[in-house]
PDB file of C-alpha atoms in Angstrom:
ATOM      1  CA  MET A  13      81.875 107.401 133.756  1.00 74.00           C
ATOM      2  CA  THR A  14      82.856 103.758 134.207  1.00 81.00           C
ATOM      3  CA  LEU A  15      81.292 101.322 131.758  1.00 96.00           C
ATOM      4  CA  THR A  16      80.002  98.125 133.329  1.00 97.00           C
ATOM      5  CA  GLY A  17      77.752  95.241 132.367  1.00 98.00           C
ATOM      6  CA  LEU A  18      76.769  93.686 129.078  1.00 98.00           C
ATOM      7  CA  PHE A  19      76.975  95.534 125.772  1.00 98.00           C
ATOM      8  CA  VAL A  20      75.521  93.907 122.664  1.00 98.00           C
ATOM      9  CA  PRO A  21      77.214  94.826 119.350  1.00 98.00           C
ATOM     10  CA  LEU A  22      74.151  94.840 117.119  1.00 98.00           C
ATOM     11  CA  ILE A  23      73.975  92.905 113.884  1.00 98.00           C
ATOM     12  CA  THR A  24      72.479  94.699 110.883  1.00 98.00           C
ATOM     13  CA  PRO A  25      69.491  92.705 109.599  1.00 98.00           C
ATOM     14  CA  PHE A  26      68.614  92.762 105.906  1.00 98.00           C
ATOM     15  CA  ASP A  27      65.230  92.195 104.314  1.00 98.00           C
ATOM     16  CA  ALA A  28      64.376  90.012 101.332  1.00 97.00           C
ATOM     17  CA  ASP A  29      65.354  92.805  98.940  1.00 97.00           C
ATOM     18  CA  GLY A  30      68.744  93.243 100.588  1.00 97.00           C
ATOM     19  CA  ALA A  31      67.930  96.554 102.278  1.00 98.00           C
ATOM     20  CA  VAL A  32      68.568  97.218 105.970  1.00 98.00           C
ATOM     21  CA  ALA A  33      65.524  95.989 107.904  1.00 98.00           C
ATOM     22  CA  LEU A  34      65.226  99.007 110.191  1.00 98.00           C
ATOM     23  CA  ASP A  35      62.072  97.848 112.005  1.00 98.00           C
ATOM     24  CA  SER A  36      63.711  94.517 112.828  1.00 98.00           C
ATOM     25  CA  LEU A  37      66.841  96.299 114.009  1.00 98.00           C
ATOM     26  CA  GLU A  38      64.833  98.476 116.369  1.00 98.00           C
ATOM     27  CA  ALA A  39      62.895  95.488 117.708  1.00 98.00           C
ATOM     28  CA  LEU A  40      66.134  93.584 118.236  1.00 98.00           C
ATOM     29  CA  ALA A  41      67.712  96.530 120.060  1.00 98.00           C
ATOM     30  CA  ARG A  42      64.741  96.750 122.390  1.00 98.00           C
ATOM     31  CA  ARG A  43      64.812  92.998 122.978  1.00 98.00           C
ATOM     32  CA  MET A  44      68.485  93.125 123.998  1.00 98.00           C
ATOM     33  CA  LEU A  45      67.924  95.957 126.474  1.00 98.00           C
ATOM     34  CA  GLU A  46      64.753  94.452 127.907  1.00 98.00           C
ATOM     35  CA  SER A  47      66.651  91.185 128.456  1.00 98.00           C
ATOM     36  CA  GLY A  48      69.342  92.752 130.620  1.00 98.00           C
ATOM     37  CA  ALA A  49      71.929  94.462 128.408  1.00 98.00           C
ATOM     38  CA  ALA A  50      73.375  97.637 129.911  1.00 98.00           C
ATOM     39  CA  GLY A  51      74.054  99.115 126.512  1.00 98.00           C
ATOM     40  CA  LEU A  52      74.422  98.647 122.791  1.00 98.00           C
ATOM     41  CA  VAL A  53      77.149  99.053 120.207  1.00 98.00           C
ATOM     42  CA  ALA A  54      76.090 100.429 116.835  1.00 98.00           C
ATOM     43  CA  LEU A  55      78.351  99.875 113.824  1.00 98.00           C
ATOM     44  CA  GLY A  56      80.707  97.480 115.545  1.00 97.00           C
ATOM     45  CA  THR A  57      82.313  94.860 113.317  1.00 96.00           C
ATOM     46  CA  THR A  58      79.353  92.545 114.045  1.00 98.00           C
ATOM     47  CA  GLY A  59      77.140  95.092 112.274  1.00 98.00           C
ATOM     48  CA  GLU A  60      79.056  94.792 108.965  1.00 98.00           C
ATOM     49  CA  PRO A  61      79.643  98.557 108.801  1.00 97.00           C
ATOM     50  CA  SER A  62      82.101  98.390 105.913  1.00 96.00           C
ATOM     51  CA  SER A  63      79.368  96.944 103.685  1.00 97.00           C
ATOM     52  CA  LEU A  64      76.821  99.643 104.561  1.00 98.00           C
ATOM     53  CA  THR A  65      76.332 102.906 102.729  1.00 97.00           C
ATOM     54  CA  GLU A  66      76.762 106.167 104.603  1.00 96.00           C
ATOM     55  CA  ALA A  67      72.987 106.619 104.650  1.00 97.00           C
ATOM     56  CA  GLU A  68      72.539 103.120 106.079  1.00 98.00           C
ATOM     57  CA  ARG A  69      75.147 103.745 108.758  1.00 97.00           C
ATOM     58  CA  GLN A  70      73.407 106.937 109.808  1.00 96.00           C
ATOM     59  CA  ALA A  71      70.049 105.139 109.937  1.00 98.00           C
ATOM     60  CA  VAL A  72      71.533 102.481 112.240  1.00 98.00           C
ATOM     61  CA  ILE A  73      72.933 105.159 114.548  1.00 97.00           C
ATOM     62  CA  ASP A  74      69.620 107.017 114.554  1.00 97.00           C
ATOM     63  CA  ILE A  75      67.765 103.913 115.747  1.00 98.00           C
ATOM     64  CA  ALA A  76      70.259 103.286 118.545  1.00 98.00           C
ATOM     65  CA  ILE A  77      70.093 106.938 119.596  1.00 97.00           C
ATOM     66  CA  ARG A  78      66.311 106.719 119.766  1.00 97.00           C
ATOM     67  CA  VAL A  79      66.142 103.439 121.689  1.00 98.00           C
ATOM     68  CA  CYS A  80      68.941 103.645 124.268  1.00 98.00           C
ATOM     69  CA  PRO A  81      67.649 106.679 126.232  1.00 97.00           C
ATOM     70  CA  GLU A  82      64.300 104.980 126.698  1.00 97.00           C
ATOM     71  CA  TYR A  83      66.070 102.255 128.720  1.00 97.00           C
ATOM     72  CA  ASP A  84      68.683 104.502 130.341  1.00 97.00           C
ATOM     73  CA  ALA A  85      71.225 102.440 128.423  1.00 98.00           C
ATOM     74  CA  LYS A  86      74.709 103.383 127.259  1.00 98.00           C
ATOM     75  CA  LEU A  87      75.471 103.697 123.559  1.00 98.00           C
ATOM     76  CA  LEU A  88      78.817 103.067 121.896  1.00 98.00           C
ATOM     77  CA  VAL A  89      79.300 103.714 118.188  1.00 98.00           C
ATOM     78  CA  GLY A  90      82.018 102.180 116.068  1.00 98.00           C
ATOM     79  CA  ALA A  91      84.210 105.035 114.780  1.00 97.00           C
ATOM     80  CA  GLY A  92      87.883 104.571 113.999  1.00 93.00           C
ATOM     81  CA  THR A  93      88.892 107.568 111.903  1.00 94.00           C
ATOM     82  CA  PRO A  94      88.981 111.316 112.538  1.00 96.00           C
ATOM     83  CA  GLN A  95      86.162 111.746 110.021  1.00 96.00           C
ATOM     84  CA  ALA A  96      83.940 109.112 111.655  1.00 96.00           C
ATOM     85  CA  LEU A  97      84.568 110.575 115.085  1.00 97.00           C
ATOM     86  CA  GLU A  98      83.788 114.084 113.881  1.00 96.00           C
ATOM     87  CA  GLY A  99      80.465 112.731 112.644  1.00 95.00           C
ATOM     88  CA  LEU A 100      79.511 112.063 116.268  1.00 96.00           C
ATOM     89  CA  ARG A 101      79.907 115.696 117.275  1.00 95.00           C
ATOM     90  CA  GLY A 102      76.671 117.073 118.649  1.00 93.00           C
ATOM     91  CA  ARG A 103      75.180 113.640 119.217  1.00 91.00           C
ATOM     92  CA  GLY A 104      74.905 113.825 122.977  1.00 90.00           C
ATOM     93  CA  GLU A 105      73.201 110.433 123.210  1.00 94.00           C
ATOM     94  CA  VAL A 106      76.449 108.718 122.171  1.00 97.00           C
ATOM     95  CA  ASP A 107      78.432 107.866 125.291  1.00 97.00           C
ATOM     96  CA  ALA A 108      81.636 106.751 123.569  1.00 98.00           C
ATOM     97  CA  ALA A 109      83.186 105.641 120.314  1.00 98.00           C
ATOM     98  CA  LEU A 110      84.514 102.121 119.879  1.00 98.00           C
ATOM     99  CA  THR A 111      87.800 102.783 118.105  1.00 98.00           C
ATOM    100  CA  VAL A 112      89.849  99.950 116.683  1.00 97.00           C
ATOM    101  CA  VAL A 113      93.634  99.827 116.953  1.00 95.00           C
ATOM    102  CA  PRO A 114      94.804 100.901 113.452  1.00 94.00           C
ATOM    103  CA  PRO A 115      94.486  97.780 111.279  1.00 93.00           C
ATOM    104  CA  PHE A 116      96.617  96.396 108.464  1.00 93.00           C
ATOM    105  CA  VAL A 117      99.293  99.117 108.623  1.00 94.00           C
ATOM    106  CA  ARG A 118     101.011  97.497 111.626  1.00 94.00           C
ATOM    107  CA  PRO A 119     102.639 100.762 112.736  1.00 96.00           C
ATOM    108  CA  GLY A 120     104.238  99.200 115.797  1.00 97.00           C
ATOM    109  CA  GLU A 121     103.137  99.745 119.361  1.00 97.00           C
ATOM    110  CA  ASP A 122     104.516 103.277 119.649  1.00 98.00           C
ATOM    111  CA  GLY A 123     102.836 104.335 116.411  1.00 98.00           C
ATOM    112  CA  ALA A 124      99.513 102.828 117.423  1.00 98.00           C
ATOM    113  CA  VAL A 125      99.642 104.554 120.815  1.00 98.00           C
ATOM    114  CA  ALA A 126     100.544 107.883 119.218  1.00 98.00           C
ATOM    115  CA  TYR A 127      97.693 107.593 116.723  1.00 97.00           C
ATOM    116  CA  LEU A 128      95.101 106.673 119.349  1.00 98.00           C
ATOM    117  CA  THR A 129      96.372 109.417 121.650  1.00 98.00           C
ATOM    118  CA  GLN A 130      95.782 111.972 118.908  1.00 97.00           C
ATOM    119  CA  LEU A 131      92.311 110.594 118.175  1.00 98.00           C
ATOM    120  CA  ALA A 132      91.409 110.786 121.861  1.00 98.00           C
ATOM    121  CA  ALA A 133      92.549 114.401 122.058  1.00 97.00           C
ATOM    122  CA  GLU A 134      90.474 115.444 119.050  1.00 97.00           C
ATOM    123  CA  SER A 135      87.382 113.251 119.467  1.00 97.00           C
ATOM    124  CA  PRO A 136      84.107 114.867 120.547  1.00 97.00           C
ATOM    125  CA  VAL A 137      83.266 111.748 122.593  1.00 97.00           C
ATOM    126  CA  PRO A 138      85.365 109.481 124.831  1.00 98.00           C
ATOM    127  CA  LEU A 139      87.036 106.451 123.265  1.00 98.00           C
ATOM    128  CA  VAL A 140      86.851 102.765 124.076  1.00 98.00           C
ATOM    129  CA  ILE A 141      89.882 101.199 122.424  1.00 98.00           C
ATOM    130  CA  TYR A 142      89.063  98.040 120.468  1.00 98.00           C
ATOM    131  CA  HIS A 143      92.059  95.715 120.870  1.00 97.00           C
ATOM    132  CA  VAL A 144      91.637  92.756 118.514  1.00 97.00           C
ATOM    133  CA  PRO A 145      95.120  91.810 117.259  1.00 96.00           C
ATOM    134  CA  TYR A 146      94.063  88.761 115.248  1.00 93.00           C
ATOM    135  CA  ARG A 147      92.102  91.151 113.023  1.00 94.00           C
ATOM    136  CA  THR A 148      94.350  94.236 113.070  1.00 96.00           C
ATOM    137  CA  GLY A 149      97.747  92.541 113.025  1.00 96.00           C
ATOM    138  CA  GLN A 150      98.894  94.951 115.735  1.00 96.00           C
ATOM    139  CA  THR A 151      99.332  93.917 119.351  1.00 95.00           C
ATOM    140  CA  LEU A 152      99.390  96.272 122.320  1.00 96.00           C
ATOM    141  CA  SER A 153     101.069  95.312 125.566  1.00 97.00           C
ATOM    142  CA  ALA A 154      99.488  95.773 128.976  1.00 97.00           C
ATOM    143  CA  SER A 155     101.705  98.812 129.564  1.00 97.00           C
ATOM    144  CA  ALA A 156     100.588 100.388 126.264  1.00 97.00           C
ATOM    145  CA  LEU A 157      96.926  99.863 127.115  1.00 97.00           C
ATOM    146  CA  ALA A 158      97.513 101.268 130.594  1.00 97.00           C
ATOM    147  CA  GLN A 159      99.188 104.308 129.025  1.00 97.00           C
ATOM    148  CA  LEU A 160      96.152 104.849 126.803  1.00 98.00           C
ATOM    149  CA  GLY A 161      93.840 104.222 129.732  1.00 97.00           C
ATOM    150  CA  SER A 162      95.440 107.056 131.663  1.00 96.00           C
ATOM    151  CA  LEU A 163      94.395 109.587 129.006  1.00 97.00           C
ATOM    152  CA  PRO A 164      91.367 111.741 129.899  1.00 95.00           C
ATOM    153  CA  GLY A 165      89.706 110.927 126.569  1.00 96.00           C
ATOM    154  CA  VAL A 166      89.923 107.122 126.925  1.00 98.00           C
ATOM    155  CA  ILE A 167      87.472 105.350 129.220  1.00 98.00           C
ATOM    156  CA  GLY A 168      87.945 101.683 128.398  1.00 98.00           C
ATOM    157  CA  VAL A 169      89.094  98.861 126.178  1.00 98.00           C
ATOM    158  CA  LYS A 170      87.270  96.124 124.381  1.00 98.00           C
ATOM    159  CA  TYR A 171      89.795  93.402 125.067  1.00 98.00           C
ATOM    160  CA  ALA A 172      89.596  90.739 122.371  1.00 97.00           C
ATOM    161  CA  ALA A 173      93.069  89.267 122.630  1.00 95.00           C
ATOM    162  CA  GLY A 174      92.189  86.066 124.448  1.00 91.00           C
ATOM    163  CA  LEU A 175      93.441  85.178 127.906  1.00 91.00           C
ATOM    164  CA  THR A 176      97.120  86.071 127.875  1.00 89.00           C
ATOM    165  CA  GLU A 177      99.850  87.225 130.231  1.00 93.00           C
ATOM    166  CA  ASP A 178      99.132  90.763 129.071  1.00 94.00           C
ATOM    167  CA  ALA A 179      95.481  90.383 130.102  1.00 94.00           C
ATOM    168  CA  ILE A 180      96.521  89.269 133.573  1.00 95.00           C
ATOM    169  CA  GLU A 181      99.078  92.078 133.862  1.00 96.00           C
ATOM    170  CA  LEU A 182      96.556  94.673 132.703  1.00 95.00           C
ATOM    171  CA  MET A 183      93.886  93.528 135.140  1.00 94.00           C
ATOM    172  CA  ALA A 184      96.355  93.631 138.026  1.00 94.00           C
ATOM    173  CA  ASP A 185      96.953  97.382 137.753  1.00 91.00           C
ATOM    174  CA  LEU A 186      94.196  99.255 135.945  1.00 93.00           C
ATOM    175  CA  PRO A 187      94.122 103.032 135.533  1.00 92.00           C
ATOM    176  CA  THR A 188      91.334 104.730 137.454  1.00 89.00           C
ATOM    177  CA  HIS A 189      88.003 104.863 135.597  1.00 91.00           C
ATOM    178  CA  PHE A 190      89.367 102.612 132.822  1.00 97.00           C
ATOM    179  CA  ALA A 191      86.929  99.792 132.064  1.00 97.00           C
ATOM    180  CA  VAL A 192      87.964  96.447 130.650  1.00 98.00           C
ATOM    181  CA  LEU A 193      85.154  94.960 128.578  1.00 98.00           C
ATOM    182  CA  GLY A 194      85.813  91.449 127.358  1.00 98.00           C
ATOM    183  CA  GLY A 195      85.412  91.132 123.619  1.00 97.00           C
ATOM    184  CA  ASP A 196      86.601  87.595 122.951  1.00 96.00           C
ATOM    185  CA  ASP A 197      83.353  85.776 123.709  1.00 98.00           C
ATOM    186  CA  LEU A 198      84.904  82.388 124.367  1.00 97.00           C
ATOM    187  CA  PHE A 199      87.084  83.805 127.163  1.00 97.00           C
ATOM    188  CA  ILE A 200      84.642  86.193 128.808  1.00 98.00           C
ATOM    189  CA  SER A 201      84.100  84.124 131.944  1.00 98.00           C
ATOM    190  CA  PRO A 202      87.787  83.840 132.958  1.00 97.00           C
ATOM    191  CA  LEU A 203      88.352  87.515 132.116  1.00 97.00           C
ATOM    192  CA  LEU A 204      85.452  88.457 134.370  1.00 98.00           C
ATOM    193  CA  ALA A 205      86.958  86.255 137.057  1.00 97.00           C
ATOM    194  CA  LEU A 206      90.093  88.397 136.802  1.00 96.00           C
ATOM    195  CA  GLY A 207      88.025  91.525 137.378  1.00 96.00           C
ATOM    196  CA  ALA A 208      86.790  92.747 133.988  1.00 97.00           C
ATOM    197  CA  HIS A 209      83.946  95.245 134.219  1.00 98.00           C
ATOM    198  CA  GLY A 210      81.733  93.592 131.601  1.00 98.00           C
ATOM    199  CA  GLY A 211      81.728  92.528 127.995  1.00 98.00           C
ATOM    200  CA  ILE A 212      80.923  93.533 124.430  1.00 98.00           C
ATOM    201  CA  LEU A 213      79.635  90.184 123.270  1.00 98.00           C
ATOM    202  CA  ALA A 214      78.094  89.287 119.928  1.00 98.00           C
ATOM    203  CA  SER A 215      77.039  85.890 121.331  1.00 98.00           C
ATOM    204  CA  ALA A 216      74.636  87.727 123.625  1.00 98.00           C
ATOM    205  CA  HIS A 217      72.227  88.126 120.716  1.00 98.00           C
ATOM    206  CA  LEU A 218      71.212  84.522 121.463  1.00 97.00           C
ATOM    207  CA  ALA A 219      71.450  84.527 125.264  1.00 97.00           C
ATOM    208  CA  THR A 220      71.208  88.107 126.461  1.00 98.00           C
ATOM    209  CA  ALA A 221      69.802  87.404 129.905  1.00 98.00           C
ATOM    210  CA  GLN A 222      72.292  84.614 130.549  1.00 98.00           C
ATOM    211  CA  PHE A 223      75.311  86.732 129.634  1.00 98.00           C
ATOM    212  CA  ALA A 224      73.993  89.573 131.805  1.00 98.00           C
ATOM    213  CA  THR A 225      73.611  87.099 134.652  1.00 98.00           C
ATOM    214  CA  LEU A 226      77.150  85.804 134.106  1.00 98.00           C
ATOM    215  CA  ILE A 227      78.612  89.297 134.363  1.00 98.00           C
ATOM    216  CA  ASP A 228      76.606  90.099 137.488  1.00 98.00           C
ATOM    217  CA  ALA A 229      77.542  86.778 139.086  1.00 98.00           C
ATOM    218  CA  TRP A 230      81.287  87.282 138.681  1.00 98.00           C
ATOM    219  CA  ARG A 231      81.106  90.907 139.804  1.00 96.00           C
ATOM    220  CA  THR A 232      79.186  89.980 142.954  1.00 97.00           C
ATOM    221  CA  GLY A 233      81.305  86.918 143.734  1.00 97.00           C
ATOM    222  CA  ASP A 234      78.558  84.366 143.051  1.00 98.00           C
ATOM    223  CA  ILE A 235      80.978  81.707 141.829  1.00 97.00           C
ATOM    224  CA  ALA A 236      78.446  78.913 142.198  1.00 98.00           C
ATOM    225  CA  THR A 237      76.369  80.579 139.477  1.00 98.00           C
ATOM    226  CA  ALA A 238      79.172  82.031 137.373  1.00 98.00           C
ATOM    227  CA  ARG A 239      81.381  79.000 136.840  1.00 98.00           C
ATOM    228  CA  PRO A 240      78.868  76.493 135.351  1.00 98.00           C
ATOM    229  CA  LEU A 241      77.047  79.237 133.438  1.00 98.00           C
ATOM    230  CA  GLY A 242      80.356  80.392 131.976  1.00 98.00           C
ATOM    231  CA  HIS A 243      81.078  76.880 130.718  1.00 98.00           C
ATOM    232  CA  ARG A 244      77.711  76.627 128.976  1.00 98.00           C
ATOM    233  CA  LEU A 245      77.985  80.067 127.403  1.00 98.00           C
ATOM    234  CA  ALA A 246      81.502  79.314 126.186  1.00 98.00           C
ATOM    235  CA  ALA A 247      80.109  76.315 124.310  1.00 98.00           C
ATOM    236  CA  LEU A 248      77.486  78.579 122.736  1.00 98.00           C
ATOM    237  CA  SER A 249      80.099  81.150 121.736  1.00 98.00           C
ATOM    238  CA  LYS A 250      82.283  78.490 120.168  1.00 98.00           C
ATOM    239  CA  ALA A 251      79.339  77.376 118.034  1.00 98.00           C
ATOM    240  CA  LEU A 252      78.382  80.921 117.057  1.00 98.00           C
ATOM    241  CA  PHE A 253      81.921  81.708 115.907  1.00 98.00           C
ATOM    242  CA  ALA A 254      82.404  78.486 113.956  1.00 98.00           C
ATOM    243  CA  GLU A 255      82.143  80.590 110.796  1.00 98.00           C
ATOM    244  CA  PRO A 256      82.966  84.269 110.244  1.00 98.00           C
ATOM    245  CA  ASN A 257      80.984  86.567 112.522  1.00 98.00           C
ATOM    246  CA  PRO A 258      78.065  87.398 112.304  1.00 98.00           C
ATOM    247  CA  THR A 259      76.988  84.710 109.836  1.00 98.00           C
ATOM    248  CA  VAL A 260      75.983  82.033 112.351  1.00 98.00           C
ATOM    249  CA  ILE A 261      74.397  84.570 114.700  1.00 98.00           C
ATOM    250  CA  LYS A 262      72.238  85.911 111.881  1.00 98.00           C
ATOM    251  CA  ALA A 263      71.222  82.431 110.808  1.00 98.00           C
ATOM    252  CA  ALA A 264      70.203  81.562 114.369  1.00 98.00           C
ATOM    253  CA  LEU A 265      68.277  84.805 114.842  1.00 98.00           C
ATOM    254  CA  HIS A 266      66.435  84.150 111.584  1.00 98.00           C
ATOM    255  CA  THR A 267      65.578  80.622 112.726  1.00 97.00           C
ATOM    256  CA  GLN A 268      64.085  82.157 115.877  1.00 96.00           C
ATOM    257  CA  GLY A 269      62.006  84.534 113.773  1.00 97.00           C
ATOM    258  CA  LEU A 270      63.760  87.638 115.080  1.00 98.00           C
ATOM    259  CA  ILE A 271      65.104  88.950 111.767  1.00 98.00           C
ATOM    260  CA  PRO A 272      63.556  88.607 108.283  1.00 98.00           C
ATOM    261  CA  THR A 273      66.506  86.869 106.583  1.00 98.00           C
ATOM    262  CA  PRO A 274      69.883  85.390 107.549  1.00 98.00           C
ATOM    263  CA  ALA A 275      71.522  87.442 104.789  1.00 98.00           C
ATOM    264  CA  VAL A 276      74.976  88.936 105.035  1.00 98.00           C
ATOM    265  CA  ARG A 277      76.763  91.074 102.480  1.00 98.00           C
ATOM    266  CA  LEU A 278      79.892  90.141 100.594  1.00 98.00           C
ATOM    267  CA  PRO A 279      82.661  89.378 101.307  1.00 97.00           C
ATOM    268  CA  LEU A 280      80.780  87.332 103.927  1.00 98.00           C
ATOM    269  CA  LEU A 281      78.867  84.221 102.870  1.00 98.00           C
ATOM    270  CA  PRO A 282      75.858  82.744 104.687  1.00 97.00           C
ATOM    271  CA  ALA A 283      76.514  80.189 107.408  1.00 98.00           C
ATOM    272  CA  GLY A 284      76.187  76.520 106.631  1.00 97.00           C
ATOM    273  CA  ASP A 285      73.398  74.298 107.930  1.00 97.00           C
ATOM    274  CA  ARG A 286      75.722  72.297 110.181  1.00 98.00           C
ATOM    275  CA  SER A 287      76.964  75.383 112.014  1.00 98.00           C
ATOM    276  CA  LEU A 288      73.410  76.643 112.416  1.00 98.00           C
ATOM    277  CA  THR A 289      72.159  73.334 113.801  1.00 98.00           C
ATOM    278  CA  THR A 290      74.964  73.191 116.366  1.00 98.00           C
ATOM    279  CA  ALA A 291      74.448  76.799 117.461  1.00 98.00           C
ATOM    280  CA  VAL A 292      70.695  76.406 117.887  1.00 97.00           C
ATOM    281  CA  ALA A 293      71.234  73.227 119.902  1.00 96.00           C
ATOM    282  CA  ARG A 294      73.707  75.028 122.190  1.00 96.00           C
ATOM    283  CA  ALA A 295      71.285  77.893 122.704  1.00 96.00           C
ATOM    284  CA  GLU A 296      68.421  75.536 123.510  1.00 94.00           C
ATOM    285  CA  ALA A 297      70.607  73.676 125.998  1.00 91.00           C
ATOM    286  CA  LEU A 298      71.023  76.762 128.157  1.00 91.00           C
TER     287      LEU A 298
END
């Protein structure tokens, strides 16, 4: 299985009482898939999983498991520990786990590779490695990612390390059946130009069809479409990430009437009016 196309890492909407708005989440999931997404990510960092209870996390997964098969869409679930991965056993609708490079500990590259290798060997589902060094504090070189990509239990990487020499080196010599999915929204267009298979893009909540078109355009060589569209979507992504993710995205979705409130849970704070105004203007300009 090679993952391709657009994956939307779903936000978790909250209602006026602060509970997870499950009906809105399901409607949003359907909207993303109907607008061109190839799959969804449940409980990615955009979904604020660390602020959800275990029951809430399971409810989010249940909705994604119900919706994705109806659209023949792929489903990734954020799971970065042996316990979280074991919780996916028997859930055949889950195509892979999105597993972050071990954060905070900074075990060094060899330690991170050893840890992820063990997780891949024991996981009931394939892994997509989430490489986001500005959050984890741990970088992985192109050779380390290629080593992980050669494992039978690893099928891809969410590459959120910007556009670096390592990104270019990795794209030049990919392991077979190892998908590179761009995860740094601002740099998705140049990464696709280098040959990335798709993207896991929070910004696509506001422009799902356009991001799907961008991915298809680069993969089919339609540069005349891809280049100007990439510039416009980069401007949108910059606006949506002006404050901690997913605060601006939630505010914009609420403004559009797609979720009941713009609420986030601590330690996040709601986005400011200026960021919201800029993001909405960028979205309308598309």
